[in-house]
Structures are given as structure tokens and as C-alpha cells.
XYZ file of C-alpha atoms in Angstrom:
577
model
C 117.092 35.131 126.053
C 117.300 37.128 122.930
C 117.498 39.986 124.720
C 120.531 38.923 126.427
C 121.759 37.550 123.400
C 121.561 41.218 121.760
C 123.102 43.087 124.744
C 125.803 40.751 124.533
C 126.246 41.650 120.761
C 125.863 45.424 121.079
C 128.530 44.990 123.861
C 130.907 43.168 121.251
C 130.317 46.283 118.663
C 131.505 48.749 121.203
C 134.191 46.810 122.366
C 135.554 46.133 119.051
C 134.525 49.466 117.517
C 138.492 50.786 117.269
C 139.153 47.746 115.368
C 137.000 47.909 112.959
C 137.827 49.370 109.712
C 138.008 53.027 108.333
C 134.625 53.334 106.034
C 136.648 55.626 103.586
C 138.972 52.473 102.847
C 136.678 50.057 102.932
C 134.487 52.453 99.854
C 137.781 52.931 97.914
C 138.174 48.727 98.114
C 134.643 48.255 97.040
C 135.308 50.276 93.686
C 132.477 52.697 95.284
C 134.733 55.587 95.942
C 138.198 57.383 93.970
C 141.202 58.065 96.246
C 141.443 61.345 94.966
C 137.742 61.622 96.182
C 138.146 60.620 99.387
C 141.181 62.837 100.382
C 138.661 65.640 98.916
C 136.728 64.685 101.490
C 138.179 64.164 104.211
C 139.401 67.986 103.735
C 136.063 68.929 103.920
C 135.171 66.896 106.991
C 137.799 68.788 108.752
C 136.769 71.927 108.103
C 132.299 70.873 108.245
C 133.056 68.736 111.434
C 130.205 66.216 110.043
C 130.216 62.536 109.649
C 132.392 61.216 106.145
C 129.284 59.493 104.478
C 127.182 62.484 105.063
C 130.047 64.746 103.463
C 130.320 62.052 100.905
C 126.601 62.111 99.888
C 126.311 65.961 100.522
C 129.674 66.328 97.855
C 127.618 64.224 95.160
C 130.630 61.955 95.539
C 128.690 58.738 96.313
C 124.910 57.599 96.366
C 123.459 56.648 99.810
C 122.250 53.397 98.928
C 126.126 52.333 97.865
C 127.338 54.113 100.771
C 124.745 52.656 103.531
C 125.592 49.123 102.082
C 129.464 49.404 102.646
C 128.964 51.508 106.212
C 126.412 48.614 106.893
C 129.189 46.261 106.715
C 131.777 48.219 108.605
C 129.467 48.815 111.678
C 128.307 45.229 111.840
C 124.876 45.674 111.499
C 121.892 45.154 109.505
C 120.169 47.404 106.215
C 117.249 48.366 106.873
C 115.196 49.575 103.664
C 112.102 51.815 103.550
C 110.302 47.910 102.118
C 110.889 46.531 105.548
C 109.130 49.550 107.026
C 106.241 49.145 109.241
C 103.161 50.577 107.397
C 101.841 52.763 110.282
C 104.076 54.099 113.074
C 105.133 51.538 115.768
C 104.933 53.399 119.202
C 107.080 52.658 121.722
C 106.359 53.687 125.583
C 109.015 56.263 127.031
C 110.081 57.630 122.900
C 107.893 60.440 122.197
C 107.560 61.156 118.196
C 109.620 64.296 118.611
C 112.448 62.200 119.828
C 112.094 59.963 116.148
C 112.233 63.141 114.159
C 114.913 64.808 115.720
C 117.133 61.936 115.996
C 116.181 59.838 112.860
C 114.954 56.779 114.230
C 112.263 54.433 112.881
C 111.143 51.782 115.301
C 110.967 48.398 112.945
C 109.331 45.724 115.769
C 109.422 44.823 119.038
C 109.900 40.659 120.192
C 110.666 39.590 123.375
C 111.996 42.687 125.442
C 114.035 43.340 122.264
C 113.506 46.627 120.226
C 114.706 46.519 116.518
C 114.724 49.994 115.246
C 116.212 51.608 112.023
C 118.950 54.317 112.841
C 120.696 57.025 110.598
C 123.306 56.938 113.008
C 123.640 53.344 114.517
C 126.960 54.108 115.383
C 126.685 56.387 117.920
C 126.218 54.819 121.195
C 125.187 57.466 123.419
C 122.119 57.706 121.289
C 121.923 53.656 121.190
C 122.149 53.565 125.186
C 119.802 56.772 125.484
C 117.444 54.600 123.513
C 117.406 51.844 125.641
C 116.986 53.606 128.966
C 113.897 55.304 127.581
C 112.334 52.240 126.335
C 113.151 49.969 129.312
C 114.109 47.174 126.180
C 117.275 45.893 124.551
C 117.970 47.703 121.739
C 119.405 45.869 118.274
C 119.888 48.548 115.607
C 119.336 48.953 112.202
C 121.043 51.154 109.799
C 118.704 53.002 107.647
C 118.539 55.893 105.476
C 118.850 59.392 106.196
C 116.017 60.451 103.301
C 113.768 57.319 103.318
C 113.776 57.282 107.702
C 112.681 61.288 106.806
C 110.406 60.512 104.384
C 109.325 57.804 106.669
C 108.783 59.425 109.572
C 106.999 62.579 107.536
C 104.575 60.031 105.691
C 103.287 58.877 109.321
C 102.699 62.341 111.090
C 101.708 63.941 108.002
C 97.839 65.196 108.291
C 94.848 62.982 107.023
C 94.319 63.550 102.969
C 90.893 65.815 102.606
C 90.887 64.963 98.860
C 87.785 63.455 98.989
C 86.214 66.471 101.438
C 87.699 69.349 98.703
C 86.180 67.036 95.933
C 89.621 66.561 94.240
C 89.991 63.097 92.743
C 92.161 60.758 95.064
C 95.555 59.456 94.617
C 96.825 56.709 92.610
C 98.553 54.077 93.898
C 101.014 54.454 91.028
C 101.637 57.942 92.355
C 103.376 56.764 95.394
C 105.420 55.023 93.152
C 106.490 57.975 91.293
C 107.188 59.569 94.251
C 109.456 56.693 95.416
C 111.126 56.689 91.700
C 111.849 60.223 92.448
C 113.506 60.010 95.722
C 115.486 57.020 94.453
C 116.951 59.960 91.553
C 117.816 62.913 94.202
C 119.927 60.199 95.853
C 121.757 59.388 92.706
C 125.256 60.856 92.842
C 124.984 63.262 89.264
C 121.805 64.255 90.282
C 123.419 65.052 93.476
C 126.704 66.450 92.246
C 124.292 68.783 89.933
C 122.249 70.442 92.626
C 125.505 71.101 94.669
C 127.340 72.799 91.057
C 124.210 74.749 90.986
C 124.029 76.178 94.333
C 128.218 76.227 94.611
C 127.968 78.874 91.824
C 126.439 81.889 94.170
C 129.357 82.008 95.763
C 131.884 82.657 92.424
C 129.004 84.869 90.366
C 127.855 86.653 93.968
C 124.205 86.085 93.170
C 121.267 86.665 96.065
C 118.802 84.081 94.096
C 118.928 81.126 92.392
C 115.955 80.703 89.947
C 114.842 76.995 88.778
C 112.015 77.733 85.918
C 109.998 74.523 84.389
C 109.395 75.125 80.453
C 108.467 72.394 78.421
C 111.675 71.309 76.404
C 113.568 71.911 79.623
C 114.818 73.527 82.975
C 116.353 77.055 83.179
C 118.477 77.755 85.703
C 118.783 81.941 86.099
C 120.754 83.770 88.493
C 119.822 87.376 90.495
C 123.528 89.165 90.326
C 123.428 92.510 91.652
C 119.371 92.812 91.379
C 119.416 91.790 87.897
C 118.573 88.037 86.390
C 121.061 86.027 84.127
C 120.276 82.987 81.848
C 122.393 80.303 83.083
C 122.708 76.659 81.304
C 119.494 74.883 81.251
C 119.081 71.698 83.055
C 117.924 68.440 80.654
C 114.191 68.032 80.988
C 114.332 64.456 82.008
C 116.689 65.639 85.411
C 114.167 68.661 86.316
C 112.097 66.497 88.663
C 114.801 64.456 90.296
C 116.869 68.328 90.804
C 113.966 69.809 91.978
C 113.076 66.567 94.508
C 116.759 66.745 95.796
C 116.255 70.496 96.364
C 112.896 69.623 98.523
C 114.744 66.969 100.374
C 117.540 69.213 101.428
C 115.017 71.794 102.895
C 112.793 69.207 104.358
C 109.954 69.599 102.288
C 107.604 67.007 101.185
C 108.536 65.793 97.852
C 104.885 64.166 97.344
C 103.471 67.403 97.445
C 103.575 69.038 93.788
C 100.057 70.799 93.800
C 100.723 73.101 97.060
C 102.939 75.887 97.396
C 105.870 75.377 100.327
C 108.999 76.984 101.784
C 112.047 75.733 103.673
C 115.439 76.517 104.665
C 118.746 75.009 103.705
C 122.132 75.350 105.860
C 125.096 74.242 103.953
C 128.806 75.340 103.437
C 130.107 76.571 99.901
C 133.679 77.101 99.680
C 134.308 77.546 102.951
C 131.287 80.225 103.579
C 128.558 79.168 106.300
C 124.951 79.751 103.481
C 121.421 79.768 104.599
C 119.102 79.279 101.775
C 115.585 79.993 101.570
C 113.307 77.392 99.662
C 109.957 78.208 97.950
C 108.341 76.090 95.594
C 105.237 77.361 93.277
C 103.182 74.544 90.961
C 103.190 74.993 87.641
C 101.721 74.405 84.575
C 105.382 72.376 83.768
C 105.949 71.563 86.764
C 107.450 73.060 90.440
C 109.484 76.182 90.309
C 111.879 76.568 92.625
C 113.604 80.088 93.899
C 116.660 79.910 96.225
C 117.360 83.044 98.188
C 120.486 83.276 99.951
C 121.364 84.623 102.512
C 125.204 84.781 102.702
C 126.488 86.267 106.168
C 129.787 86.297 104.580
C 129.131 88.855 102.186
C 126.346 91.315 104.261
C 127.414 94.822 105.251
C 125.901 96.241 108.053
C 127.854 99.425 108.335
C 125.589 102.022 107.459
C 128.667 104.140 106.683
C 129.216 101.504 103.683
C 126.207 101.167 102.757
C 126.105 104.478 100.334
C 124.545 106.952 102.335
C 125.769 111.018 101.291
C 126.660 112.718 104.311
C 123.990 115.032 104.588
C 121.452 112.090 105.004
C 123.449 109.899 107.050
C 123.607 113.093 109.497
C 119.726 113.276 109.742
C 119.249 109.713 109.527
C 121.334 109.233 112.829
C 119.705 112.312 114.332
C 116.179 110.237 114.227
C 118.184 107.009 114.955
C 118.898 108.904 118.589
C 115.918 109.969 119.686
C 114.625 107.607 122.544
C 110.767 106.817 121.272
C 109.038 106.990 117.988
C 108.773 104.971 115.126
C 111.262 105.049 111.712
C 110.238 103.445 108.524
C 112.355 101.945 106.111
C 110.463 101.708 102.498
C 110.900 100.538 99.061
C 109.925 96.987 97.186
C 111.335 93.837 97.875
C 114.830 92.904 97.534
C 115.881 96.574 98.157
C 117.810 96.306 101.214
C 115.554 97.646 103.793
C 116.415 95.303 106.355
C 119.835 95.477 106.012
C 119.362 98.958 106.577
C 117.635 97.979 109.768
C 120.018 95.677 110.564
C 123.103 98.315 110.301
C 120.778 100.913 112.187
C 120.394 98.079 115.654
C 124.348 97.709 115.247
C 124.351 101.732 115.995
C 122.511 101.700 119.551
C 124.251 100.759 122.093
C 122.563 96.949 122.837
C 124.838 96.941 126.418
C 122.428 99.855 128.066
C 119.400 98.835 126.011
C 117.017 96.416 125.556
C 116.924 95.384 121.762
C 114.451 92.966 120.653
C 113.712 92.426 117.000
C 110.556 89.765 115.199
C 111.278 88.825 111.981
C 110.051 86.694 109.466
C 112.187 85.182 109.110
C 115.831 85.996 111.614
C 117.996 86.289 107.852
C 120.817 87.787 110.363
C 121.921 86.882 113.904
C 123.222 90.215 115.762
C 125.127 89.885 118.969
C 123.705 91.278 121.644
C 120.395 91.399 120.333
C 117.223 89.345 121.064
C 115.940 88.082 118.200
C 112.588 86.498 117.528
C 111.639 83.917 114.681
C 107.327 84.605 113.172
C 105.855 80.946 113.455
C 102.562 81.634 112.000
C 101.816 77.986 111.590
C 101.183 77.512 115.386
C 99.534 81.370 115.559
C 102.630 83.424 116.108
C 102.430 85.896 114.401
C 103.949 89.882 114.173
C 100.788 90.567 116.298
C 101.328 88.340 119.006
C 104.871 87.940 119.002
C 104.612 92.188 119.461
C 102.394 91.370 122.514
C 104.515 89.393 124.062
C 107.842 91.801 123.604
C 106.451 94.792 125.366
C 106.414 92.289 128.683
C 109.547 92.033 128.116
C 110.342 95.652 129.021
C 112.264 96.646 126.029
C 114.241 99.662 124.796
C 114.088 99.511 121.144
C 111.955 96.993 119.131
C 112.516 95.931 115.062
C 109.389 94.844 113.313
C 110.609 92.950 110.298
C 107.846 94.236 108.165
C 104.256 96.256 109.244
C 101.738 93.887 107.402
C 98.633 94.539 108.330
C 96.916 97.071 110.562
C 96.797 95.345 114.307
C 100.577 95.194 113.982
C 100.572 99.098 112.904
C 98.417 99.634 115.872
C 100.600 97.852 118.713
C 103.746 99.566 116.622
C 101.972 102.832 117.027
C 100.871 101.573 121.062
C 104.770 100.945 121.847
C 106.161 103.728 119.966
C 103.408 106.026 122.594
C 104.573 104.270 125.945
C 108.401 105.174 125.205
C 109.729 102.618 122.871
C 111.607 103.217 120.090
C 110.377 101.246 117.316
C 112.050 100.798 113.341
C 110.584 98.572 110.699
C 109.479 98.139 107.505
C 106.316 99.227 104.648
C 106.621 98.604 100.720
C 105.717 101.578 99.568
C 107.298 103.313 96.355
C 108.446 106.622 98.134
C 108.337 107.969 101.390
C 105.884 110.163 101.507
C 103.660 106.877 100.236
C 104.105 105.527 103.865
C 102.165 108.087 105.640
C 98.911 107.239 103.114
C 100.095 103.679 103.688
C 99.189 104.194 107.712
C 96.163 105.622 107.154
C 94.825 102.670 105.066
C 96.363 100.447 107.447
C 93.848 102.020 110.041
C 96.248 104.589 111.771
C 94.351 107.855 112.445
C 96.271 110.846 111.455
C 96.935 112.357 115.245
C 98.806 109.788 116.200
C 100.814 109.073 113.279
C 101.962 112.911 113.644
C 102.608 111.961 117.630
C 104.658 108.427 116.859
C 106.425 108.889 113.514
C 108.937 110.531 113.554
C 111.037 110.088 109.628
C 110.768 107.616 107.067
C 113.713 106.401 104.571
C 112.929 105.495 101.450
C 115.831 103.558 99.477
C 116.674 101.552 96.358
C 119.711 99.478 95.002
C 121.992 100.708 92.284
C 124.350 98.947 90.368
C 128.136 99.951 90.683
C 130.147 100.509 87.838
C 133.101 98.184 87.771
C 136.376 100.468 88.553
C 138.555 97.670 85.879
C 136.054 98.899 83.093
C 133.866 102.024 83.445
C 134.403 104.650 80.236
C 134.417 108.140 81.075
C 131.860 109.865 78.876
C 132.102 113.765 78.577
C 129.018 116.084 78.855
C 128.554 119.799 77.167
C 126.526 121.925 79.391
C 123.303 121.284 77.567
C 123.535 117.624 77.599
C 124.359 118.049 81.343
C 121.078 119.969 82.407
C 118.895 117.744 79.680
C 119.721 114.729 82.301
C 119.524 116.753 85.275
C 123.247 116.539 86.023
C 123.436 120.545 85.770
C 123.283 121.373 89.381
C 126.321 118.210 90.353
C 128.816 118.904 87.516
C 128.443 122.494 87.790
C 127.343 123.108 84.229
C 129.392 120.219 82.144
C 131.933 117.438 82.967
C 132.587 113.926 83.334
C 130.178 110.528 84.150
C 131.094 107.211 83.056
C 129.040 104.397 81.696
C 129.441 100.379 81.532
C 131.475 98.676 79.249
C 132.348 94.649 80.474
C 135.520 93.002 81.672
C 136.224 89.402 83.077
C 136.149 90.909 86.372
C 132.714 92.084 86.232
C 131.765 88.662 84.164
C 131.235 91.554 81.243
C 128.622 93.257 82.797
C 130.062 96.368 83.490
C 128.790 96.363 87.170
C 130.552 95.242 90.343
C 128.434 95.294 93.333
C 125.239 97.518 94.378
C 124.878 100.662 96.574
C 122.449 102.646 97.975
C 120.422 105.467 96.796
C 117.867 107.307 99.500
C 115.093 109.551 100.105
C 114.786 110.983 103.593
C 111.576 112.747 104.961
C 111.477 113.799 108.383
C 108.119 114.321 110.178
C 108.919 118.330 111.011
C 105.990 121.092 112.172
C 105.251 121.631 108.570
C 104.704 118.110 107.735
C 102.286 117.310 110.711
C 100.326 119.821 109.548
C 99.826 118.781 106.226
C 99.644 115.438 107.583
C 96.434 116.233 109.944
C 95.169 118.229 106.995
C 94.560 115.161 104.555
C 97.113 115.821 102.253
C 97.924 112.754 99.980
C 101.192 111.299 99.110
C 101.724 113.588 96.280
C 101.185 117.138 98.461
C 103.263 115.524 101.009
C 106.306 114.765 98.384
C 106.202 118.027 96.711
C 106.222 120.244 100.282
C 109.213 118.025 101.484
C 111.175 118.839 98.219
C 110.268 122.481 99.180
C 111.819 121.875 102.637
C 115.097 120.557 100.897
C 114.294 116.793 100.470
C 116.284 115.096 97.933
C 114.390 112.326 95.819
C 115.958 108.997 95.500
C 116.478 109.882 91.379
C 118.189 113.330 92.250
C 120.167 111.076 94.923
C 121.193 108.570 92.177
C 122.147 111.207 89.723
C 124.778 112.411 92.457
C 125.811 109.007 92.431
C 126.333 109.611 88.840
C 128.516 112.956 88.857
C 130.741 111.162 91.033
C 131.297 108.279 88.902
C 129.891 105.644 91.245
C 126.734 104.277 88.893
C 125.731 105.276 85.494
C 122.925 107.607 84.385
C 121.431 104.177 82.306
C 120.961 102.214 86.145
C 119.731 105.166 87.824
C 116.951 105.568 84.598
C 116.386 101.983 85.467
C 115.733 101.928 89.185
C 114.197 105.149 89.430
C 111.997 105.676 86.302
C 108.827 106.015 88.316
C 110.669 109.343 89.557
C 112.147 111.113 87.101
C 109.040 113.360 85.475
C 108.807 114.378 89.141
């Protein structure tokens, strides 16, 4: 009977569901929500196609708790807090768990042929109806919230606590209760607003990271702009945890774990531009720090005619870009656009006669035409494996995202043998480095002379802002003392940074490109099976016309692109060379 009596209700809901009123009203008549704030939203639900109260909550505009009480109301249905929960999961035949998690649902009891079960999204009634036919049961649902269903569901399928096995002391029950303070604060609208004024910045300063740093008197928020880190203002010490918890419970991360390093992703929209941001956390003695990299596909270029290669070296580069097997490395440290380069270089080949396939770690860019695949290393695959797998695939070309250890050298080397072209990634500091690199790696020297066949080495350089830049005038001594001599033809003109509200006083605008090319000629394979180390190997490329990446920069120099001071900086491990 009371499962008749609930079909007959759920019936009523959809019936009446046109008449009911608009939730953005009905907040503005509770006192919950400003006009002005809802015709701010509403513009952005146009343009996010996403449901109002997640806008709402996303825009820092409202707390979910207010906002799940009023839609509660307008959808005719129940609240459903995480204290009416079920301690342990309730399992329902015909809903696996992956069904829950994907869809947000939280089963609540079962009575009679009746199902009660918590819903993020109770309105939807495709999902209500799909629910029912799974279950075989009537279905009367809940609304419940977005984070506590998540934390919910997380809390039941997350794996047994060794604390005891590891010898740590266990948990306090007054931890949980911490935890549960904090999630209540990351809902909280100024908590919320915060987080999105924080992130919304990258998009007006241009910045690649976002750094959250835990000191004792407070947090400070920094910003990578054009490779370089600026003090932004600090956040109050008694907000870091709830900012940092908000953060987590964007990018899915478990907000109970503070001792344990973890990463996680974050899709969102910032004035206007689709973001992806990368989430790492790292316990410290003052807490979690957080570092936000993002990845704007707005702002990437991946021409590699704009991406400040000189003429010469773009030539050669493309020459090794043609030939149809081998492998090409791209070098340099971290966050010195090696993959971009990569990137730019797949865009070149011609992806409608060949077969491109790329394994990354993760995809930061999707190319069209292109197969890429995502590194899972939690369920075992890894660059290894995933590289196994490719080569049945019958490629053309292959990207490695980044040669990490030696059995993904050795398949690189394998594929690069059978007829496959192959490009990725080492850190090394200069090109010649790589070939060393190999052999460590495990490579023997025969058949890194038979695969590889260049490597590039590159670096990022600021640009001088063209609103600002000072010309600065150089004798011909003061020329040759920097090493400008040879570009300026014995004296002439550089400029330097100076700082503008364009450039947010800086004196820089952007980055380019400064590179290092050594190709793998007769000369060099000799050397190579002769045991020369990196530093032979260097010096008889400069004797074969290589240019190093500092005499590259100080080009950049003479023609007024960077300044002498940014090359010194970038290159300084160079320059006595």
C-alpha cells in the first residue's frame, strides 16, 4: 500500500512539475538570495548550461544548506541530512556502487517495496524512473547534498584504516568532528566566494600556478606569472583550513586526509574560459599546502612557428620531425614547455595518413585527430604497459609524455627499431645530458646511435613588455664583455625592463623560447660509442656549429625580444661554457 501510495505521489510531482515555482524566486522571497545576484546568475547558467543552485553555490552566491532547504520546498520533497545517514552502506539488488558515485545517490532504507534514497538531483526523473526499474521498488526521493552524499559515499568505499598495523595511534572520535566542522566552512558562501576570487585571478594576472603556503600567523597565497612567483594577499589564518577543505572538495579529494599527500583535477569556467586545474596537496608542519596548476586551453600555443624558434633551428628541427622512425627528445626541467613543444610538433604530421597515439600523464591537451591515452598507475597502468599495449595498435608515430625509468626507455628504444617514430620527454639540463641520461637509464650505446636521432633542449624566457622596455646602448667593449659582440656586430642597442600597468610593473609580458639543438650526425655516433660524457659530447657539437641555449638567448637579446638580466637568469648554469 505504501508503495502505491508513493507512486501515486511521484506521479503528482511530475504532473505538477510546470507549476511549481521558479527556485530563483522563491530564494530572492526567502531573503536567501539578491536580485542583482540572481540575474548574475542566470547569465552564467546560460553560458555553463548547469543547474541554477549548482551555479549559485559554485558563484559563492549562496550556501548549500540555505539553498537545499528552499529547492527542498520547491520540488516537494524531503531534506535529507548526512545525520539521517545510514552508518554503513545500504545495498540495494540491481544498483551497483558505481551507479551511487556517478549519479550521487545515497540509499536511506528500504520498507515495504518502497526505496527511500537521498538524491543530489531529485528532480530529474529520468534518473528517478531509471532508479526504479533497476531496483524492481517504488522509489520516494530525498534531496540531499551534493558534498555530504560525496563525502558519504567516499567514507563507505574508502579502504579499511591500517593505523593500528603501521603502529600510528588511532583516530579520535572528535576528529570526525573536525572534519565535519570543516566541511560545514567550505560550504559557507565567503569561504566559497574566496576560493572562486582566488582561482578567478589566473585568468586577469595570466598565471600557470596558484600557490597556497601554510605559515603560522597565516596563509600566503603566491602566483607563478611568466615562470616567476608573486606574493599575493595572505589569507586570515582562521579561513586556511576551511579554503584549503573547499579546494579538496572541488577536486574530489578526501578532506579527512591531512597526513597523506594527494592530487586531483578541477574543471571549472573563469570568465568565460573552459580551466582544468591540477590539485596536489603536501602535509605540513602548518598545515596542507596546496599548488594549483592550470592548464588554460585558451591561452596554449601550439604553433611551433610561435613558439620562438630562430629559423635556422626550426629548419633542422622539422628535418628530424620528417623522418619516418627514430626517437626525438625534448629536455629541460619542469615547467619549461617541453610538452607543448611536443604538442606543436604532433600538430605538424599529418594525423589523416598516420597513426598518432600519445600516453601522458596526465592528457593536459586534447588534439584532434589524435589518440590520446590517460597513465592510471593506481590500477597498474603505467608508461610501460600502456606502451605495450600501443604498438598492437599498429601505430605511426607514438608521444611518450615523459621517459621515467628504464623499461619505458627500452620499449621507446624497441618501437623506435620496428619503424615507429617516437618523441618524448627527459629532464636533463642540456642536450647532450640526454645521451648520458640513456645510458643510466640502461640503454646500451649501439642502439641509442641506431634509434636517436636529435634531441632539443629548451628553456622559457621572459618577454620584455613592448609598452615599457628602455633601450640601453652598448660601446663595443661592453658588447663583447656580455657576449653580444658577434649579434650587434661590434656595439648597438638591447633594452632592459622597466614596469607599466600593462605588464602589472614587471617589465615582462609573456615568455618565449630559447633552444639548443643537437643532432645525432656520423661524428656524434662515434663519440657516442666511444664513451664520451656529456661534456665531450657538448663541446664537439659546438664545434659542429651547435648553438647553446645562452648564445640562443643572447640573440634573443640583440633583437630586443628579452633582456640580457632574464637570459643571466635562466641560463646561468651556461654561461662560463
Amino acid at each position: 500500500m505504501a508503495a502505491d501510495e508513493a507512486l501515486a505521489s511521484r506521479s503528482d510531482t511530475v504532473d505538477h512539475m510546470h507549476a511549481r515555482p521558479r527556485l530563483g524566486e522563491m530564494l530572492v522571497a526567502a531573503g536567501k538570495l539578491a536580485a542583482r545576484d540572481l540575474e548574475q546568475a542566470l547569465a552564467a547558467q546560460s553560458e555553463m548550461q548547469d543547474l541554477l543552485g549548482r551555479i549559485l553555490v559554485r558563484l559563492g552566491l549562496i550556501a548549500e544548506g540555505d539553498l537545499a532547504q528552499v529547492l527542498a520546498q520547491q520540488l516537494a520533497v524531503p531534506l535529507a541530512t548526512a545525520d539521517g545517514f545510514p552508518e554503513d552502506l545500504l545495498l540495494v539488488d540491481g544498483i551497483a556502487p558505481e551507479y551511487l558515485r556517478m549519479h550521487r545517490l545515497l540509499p536511506l532504507a528500504v520498507e515495504d517495496g518502497l526505496l527511500r534514497i537521498a538524491m543530489a538531483t531529485p528532480q530529474d526523473p529520468f534518473l528517478v524512473k531509471a532508479v526504479r526499474l533497476a531496483s524492481g521498488l517504488a522509489v520516494a526521493p530525498a534531496l540531499g547534498l551534493e558534498s555530504e552524499i560525496d563525502a558519504a559515499l567516499e567514507r563507505y568505499f574508502a579502504e579499511p584504516d591500517d593505523d593500528e598495523a603501521s603502529g600510528e595511534a588511532p583516530r579520535e572520535a572528535g576528529d570526525s568532528e573536525f572534519v565535519e566542522h570543516l566541511r560545514d566552512l567550505a560550504t559557507e558562501a565567503p569561504v566559497i566566494r574566496l576560493v572562486n576570487q582566488i582561482i578567478g585571478r589566473v585568468v586577469d594576472l595570466r598565471a600557470s600556478d596558484i600557490h597556497l603556503e601554510p605559515f603560522e600567523d597565516a596563509l600566503q597565497v603566491r602566483y607563478r606569472i611568466d615562470g616567476v612567483l608573486r606574493n599575493d594577499a595572505p589569507v586570515a589564518i582562521d579561513m586556511a583550513a576551511a579554503v584549503t577543505s573547499r579546494i579538496k572538495l572541488m577536486a574530489h579529494l578526501n578532506i579527512a586526509e591531512r597526513r597523506l599527500p594527494q592530487d586531483g583535477r578541477i574543471k571549472t569556467r573563469v570568465k568565460g574560459r573552459e580551466i582544468d586545474l591540477r590539485v596536489s596537496t603536501l602535509p605540513t608542519v602548518h598545515g596542507e599546502s596546496v599548488v594549483i596548476r592550470v592548464l588554460d586551453r585558451a591561452s596554449v600555443r601550439i604553433e611551433l612557428e610561435k613558439m620562438g624558434f630562430a629559423g635556422d633551428i626550426l629548419t633542422r628541427f622539422r628535418e628530424l620531425l620528417a623522418r619516418p622512425h627514430g626517437i626525438l627528445l625534448v629536455t629541460g626541467p619542469t615547467g619549461s614547455g617541453k610538452t607543448t613543444t611536443l604538442y606543436a610538433s604532433l600538430t605538424k604530421l599529418d594525423s589523416a595518413a598516420l597513426k598518432i597515439v600519445t600516453v601522458e600523464d596526465p592528457v593536459e591537451y586534447q588534439l584532434g585527430g589524435i589518440n590520446q591515452v590517460q597513465v592510471q598507475s593506481q590500477i597498474g597502468l603505467d608508461f610501460a604497459q600502456s606502451l605495450r599495449s600501443i604498438l598492437r595498435q599498429d601505430p605511426d608515430v607514438i608521444m611518450i609524455g615523459e621517459m621515467r625509468d628504464g623499461e619505458t626507455a627500452q620499449i621507446a628504444v624497441q618501437s623506435a627499431l620496428t619503424g615507429h617514430l617516437v618523441l618524448s620527454t627527459l629532464h636533463t639540463n642540456t642536450a647532450a645530458s640526454a645521451v648520458v641520461r640513456l645510458v643510466d637509464m640502461g640503454i646500451e650505446r649501439y642502439l641509442i646511435t641506431s634509434t636517436l636521432n636529435g634531441v632539443l633542449s629548451q628553456r622559457l624566457v621572459r618577454r620584455l613588455c613592448p609598452d615599457c622596455r628602455e633601450p640601453v646602448d652598448l660601446d663595443a667593449g661592453q658588447a663583447s664583455a656580455a657576449g653580444l659582440a658577434r649579434y650587434l656586430d661590434g656595439g648597438g642597442r638591447i633594452y632592459r625592463a622597466a614596469g607599466c600597468p600593462a605588464c602589472k610593473h614587471t617589465g615582462y609580458l609573456g615568455r618565449t623560447s630559447i633552444h639548443e639543438l643537437l643532432p645525432i650526425d656520423d661524428a656524434m655516433v662515434h663519440a657516442i660509442l666511444e664513451g664520451e660524457d656529456a661534456t665531450a659530447l657538448h663541446a664537439l657539437a659546438r664545434r659542429r656549429g651547435m648553438r647553446t641555449l645562452f648564445e640562443d638567448g643572447l640573440r634573443k637579446v640583440a633583437e630586443g625580444i628579452t633582456s640580457l638580466e632574464e637570459v643571466a637568469r635562466v641560463t646561468q648554469d651556461q654561461q662560463d661554457e
